[in-house]
CSV table of N, CA and C in Angstrom, one decimal:
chain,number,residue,atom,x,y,z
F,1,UNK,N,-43.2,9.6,13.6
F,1,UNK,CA,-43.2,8.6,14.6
F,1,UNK,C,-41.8,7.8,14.6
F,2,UNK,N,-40.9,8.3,13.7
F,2,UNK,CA,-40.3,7.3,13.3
F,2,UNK,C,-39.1,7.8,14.2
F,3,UNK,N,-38.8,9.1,14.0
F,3,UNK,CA,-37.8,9.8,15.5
F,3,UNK,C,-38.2,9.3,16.8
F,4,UNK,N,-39.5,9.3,17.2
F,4,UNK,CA,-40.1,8.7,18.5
F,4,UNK,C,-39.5,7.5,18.6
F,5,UNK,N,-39.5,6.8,17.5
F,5,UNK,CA,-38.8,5.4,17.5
F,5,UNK,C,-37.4,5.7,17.9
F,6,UNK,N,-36.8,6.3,17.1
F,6,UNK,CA,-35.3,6.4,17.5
F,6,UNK,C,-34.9,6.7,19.2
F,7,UNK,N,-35.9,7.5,19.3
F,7,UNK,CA,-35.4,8.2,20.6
F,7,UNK,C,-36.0,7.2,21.8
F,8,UNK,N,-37.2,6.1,21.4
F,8,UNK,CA,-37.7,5.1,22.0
F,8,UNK,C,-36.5,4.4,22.7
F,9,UNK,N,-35.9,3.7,21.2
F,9,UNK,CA,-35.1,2.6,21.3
F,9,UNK,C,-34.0,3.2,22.3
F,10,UNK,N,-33.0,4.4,22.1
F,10,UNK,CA,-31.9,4.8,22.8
F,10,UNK,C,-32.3,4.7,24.2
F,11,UNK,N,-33.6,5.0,24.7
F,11,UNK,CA,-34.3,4.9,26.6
F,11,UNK,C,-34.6,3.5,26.4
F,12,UNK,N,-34.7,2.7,25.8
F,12,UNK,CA,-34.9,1.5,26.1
F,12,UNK,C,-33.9,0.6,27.1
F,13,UNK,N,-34.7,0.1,28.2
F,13,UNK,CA,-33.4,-0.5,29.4
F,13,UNK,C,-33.0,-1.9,28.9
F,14,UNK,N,-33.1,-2.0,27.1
F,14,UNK,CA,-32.5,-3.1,27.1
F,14,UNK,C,-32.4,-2.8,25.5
F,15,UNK,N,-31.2,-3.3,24.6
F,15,UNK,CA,-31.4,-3.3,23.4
F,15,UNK,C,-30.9,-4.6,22.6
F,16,UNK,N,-31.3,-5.0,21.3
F,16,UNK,CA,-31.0,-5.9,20.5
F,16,UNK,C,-29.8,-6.6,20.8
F,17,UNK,N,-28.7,-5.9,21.0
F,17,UNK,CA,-27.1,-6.5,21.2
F,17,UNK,C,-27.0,-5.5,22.5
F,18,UNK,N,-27.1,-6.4,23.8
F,18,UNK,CA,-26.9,-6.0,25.1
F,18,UNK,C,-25.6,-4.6,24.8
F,19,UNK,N,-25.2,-3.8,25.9
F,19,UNK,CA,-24.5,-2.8,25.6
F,19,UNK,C,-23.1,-3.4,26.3
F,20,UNK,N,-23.1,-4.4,27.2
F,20,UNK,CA,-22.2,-5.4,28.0
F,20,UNK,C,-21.7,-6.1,27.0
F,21,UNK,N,-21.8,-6.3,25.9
F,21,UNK,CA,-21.1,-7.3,24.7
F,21,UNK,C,-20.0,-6.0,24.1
F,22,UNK,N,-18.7,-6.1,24.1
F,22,UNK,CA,-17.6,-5.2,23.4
F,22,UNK,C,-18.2,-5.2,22.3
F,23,UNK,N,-17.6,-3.9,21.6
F,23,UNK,CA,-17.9,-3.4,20.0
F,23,UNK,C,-19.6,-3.6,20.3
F,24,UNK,N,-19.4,-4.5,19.6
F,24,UNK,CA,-21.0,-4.2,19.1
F,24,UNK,C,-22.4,-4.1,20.0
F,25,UNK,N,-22.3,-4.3,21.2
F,25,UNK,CA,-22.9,-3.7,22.2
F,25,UNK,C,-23.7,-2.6,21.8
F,26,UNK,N,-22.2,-1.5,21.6
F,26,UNK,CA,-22.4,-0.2,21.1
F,26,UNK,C,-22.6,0.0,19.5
F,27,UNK,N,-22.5,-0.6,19.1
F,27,UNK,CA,-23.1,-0.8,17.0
F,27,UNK,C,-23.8,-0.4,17.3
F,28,UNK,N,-24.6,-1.1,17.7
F,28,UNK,CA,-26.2,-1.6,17.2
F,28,UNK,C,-26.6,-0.1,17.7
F,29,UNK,N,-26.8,0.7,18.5
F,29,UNK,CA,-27.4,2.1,18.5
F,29,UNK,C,-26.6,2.7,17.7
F,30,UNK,N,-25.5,2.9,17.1
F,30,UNK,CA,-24.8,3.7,16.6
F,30,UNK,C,-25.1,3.4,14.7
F,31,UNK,N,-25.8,2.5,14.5
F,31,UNK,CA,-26.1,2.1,13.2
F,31,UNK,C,-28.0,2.3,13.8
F,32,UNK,N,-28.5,1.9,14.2
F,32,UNK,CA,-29.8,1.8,14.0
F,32,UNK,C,-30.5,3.3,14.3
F,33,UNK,N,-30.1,3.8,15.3
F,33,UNK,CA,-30.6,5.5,15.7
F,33,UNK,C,-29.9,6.3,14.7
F,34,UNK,N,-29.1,6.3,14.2
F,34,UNK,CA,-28.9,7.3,12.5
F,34,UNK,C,-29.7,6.7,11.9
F,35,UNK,N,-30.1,5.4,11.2
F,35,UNK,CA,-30.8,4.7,10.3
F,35,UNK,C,-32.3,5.4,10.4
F,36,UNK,N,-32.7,5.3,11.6
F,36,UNK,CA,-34.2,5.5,11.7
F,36,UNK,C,-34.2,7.3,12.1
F,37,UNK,N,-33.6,8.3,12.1
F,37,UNK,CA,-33.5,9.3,11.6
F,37,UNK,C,-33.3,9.7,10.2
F,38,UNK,N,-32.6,8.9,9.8
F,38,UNK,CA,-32.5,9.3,8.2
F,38,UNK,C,-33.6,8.6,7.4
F,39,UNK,N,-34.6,7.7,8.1
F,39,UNK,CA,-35.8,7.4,7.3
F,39,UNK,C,-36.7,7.9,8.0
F,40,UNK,N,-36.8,8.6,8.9
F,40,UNK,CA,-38.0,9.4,9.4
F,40,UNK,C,-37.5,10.6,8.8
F,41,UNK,N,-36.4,11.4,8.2
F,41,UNK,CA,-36.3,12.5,7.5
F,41,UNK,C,-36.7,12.3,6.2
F,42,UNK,N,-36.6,11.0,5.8
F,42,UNK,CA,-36.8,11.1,4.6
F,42,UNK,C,-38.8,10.8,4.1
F,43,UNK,N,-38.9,11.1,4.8
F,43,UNK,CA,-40.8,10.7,5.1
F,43,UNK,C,-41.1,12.4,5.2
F,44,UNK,N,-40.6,13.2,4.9
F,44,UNK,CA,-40.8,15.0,4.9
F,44,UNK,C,-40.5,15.1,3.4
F,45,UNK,N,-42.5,15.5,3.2
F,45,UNK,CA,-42.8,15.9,1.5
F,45,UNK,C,-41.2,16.8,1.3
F,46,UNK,N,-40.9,16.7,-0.2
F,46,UNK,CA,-39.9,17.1,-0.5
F,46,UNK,C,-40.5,18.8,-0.6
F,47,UNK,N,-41.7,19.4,-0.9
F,47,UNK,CA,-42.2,20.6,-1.0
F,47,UNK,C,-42.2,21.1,0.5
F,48,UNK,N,-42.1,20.5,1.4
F,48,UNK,CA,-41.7,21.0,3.0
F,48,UNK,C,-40.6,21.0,3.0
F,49,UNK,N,-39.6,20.4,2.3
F,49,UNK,CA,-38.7,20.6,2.8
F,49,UNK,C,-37.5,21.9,2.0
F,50,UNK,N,-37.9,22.1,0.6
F,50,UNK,CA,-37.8,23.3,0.1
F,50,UNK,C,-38.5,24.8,0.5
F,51,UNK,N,-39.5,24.9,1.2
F,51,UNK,CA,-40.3,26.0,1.6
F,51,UNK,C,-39.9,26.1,3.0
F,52,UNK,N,-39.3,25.3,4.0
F,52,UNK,CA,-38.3,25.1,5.2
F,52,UNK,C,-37.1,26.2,4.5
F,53,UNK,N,-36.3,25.6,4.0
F,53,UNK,CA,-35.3,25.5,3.5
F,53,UNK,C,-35.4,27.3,2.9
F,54,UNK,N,-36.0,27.6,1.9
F,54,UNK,CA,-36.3,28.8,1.8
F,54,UNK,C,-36.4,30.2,3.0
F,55,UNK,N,-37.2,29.5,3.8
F,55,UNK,CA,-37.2,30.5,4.9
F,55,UNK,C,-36.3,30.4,5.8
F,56,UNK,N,-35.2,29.8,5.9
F,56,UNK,CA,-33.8,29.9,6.7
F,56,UNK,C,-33.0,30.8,6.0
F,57,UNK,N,-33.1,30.4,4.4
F,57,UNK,CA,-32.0,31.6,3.7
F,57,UNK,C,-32.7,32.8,3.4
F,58,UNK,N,-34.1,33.2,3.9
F,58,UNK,CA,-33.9,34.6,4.3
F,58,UNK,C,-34.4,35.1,5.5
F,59,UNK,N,-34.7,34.0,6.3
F,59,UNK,CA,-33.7,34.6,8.1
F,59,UNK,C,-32.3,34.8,8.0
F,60,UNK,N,-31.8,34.1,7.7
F,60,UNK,CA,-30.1,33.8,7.4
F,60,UNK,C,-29.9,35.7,6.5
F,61,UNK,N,-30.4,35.7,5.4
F,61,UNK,CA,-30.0,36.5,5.0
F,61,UNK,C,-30.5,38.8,5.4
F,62,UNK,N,-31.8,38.3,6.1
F,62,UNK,CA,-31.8,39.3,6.9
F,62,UNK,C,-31.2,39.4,8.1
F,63,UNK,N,-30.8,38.4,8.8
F,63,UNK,CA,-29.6,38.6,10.1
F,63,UNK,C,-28.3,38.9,9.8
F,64,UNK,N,-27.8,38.7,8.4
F,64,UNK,CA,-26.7,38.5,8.4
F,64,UNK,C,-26.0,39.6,7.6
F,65,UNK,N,-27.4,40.4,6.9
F,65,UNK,CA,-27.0,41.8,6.4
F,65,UNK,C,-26.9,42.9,6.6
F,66,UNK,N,-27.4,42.7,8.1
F,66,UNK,CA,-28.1,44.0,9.2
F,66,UNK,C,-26.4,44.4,9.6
């Protein structure tokens, strides 16, 4: 949910620090939408994210030895 959030706030037709205010207009998504991707990634059991992780290095390694 927490990506949903991210990707909420970015369509939102209005944000915390108007986007009409210089500099930080533009901050405020450029700090808050990394922020709440990097805590909605971090909300993925670490045991998904090693058994993910596993099965890329051997897609990775059957595509790439053919």
């Amino acid at each position: 949910w927490l990506i949903g959030a991210a990707v909420a706030y970015l369509l939102m037709p209005f944000d915390l620090i108007p986007d009409f205010i210089p500099v930080l207009g533009q901050l405020d998504d450029l700090i808050i939408v990394p922020g709440l991707i990097w805590l909605g990634l971090r909300c993925i059991p670490m045991s998904l994210k090693q058994e993910i992780r596993r099965i890329v290095e051997q897609d990775q390694q059957a595509h790439f030895s053919e």
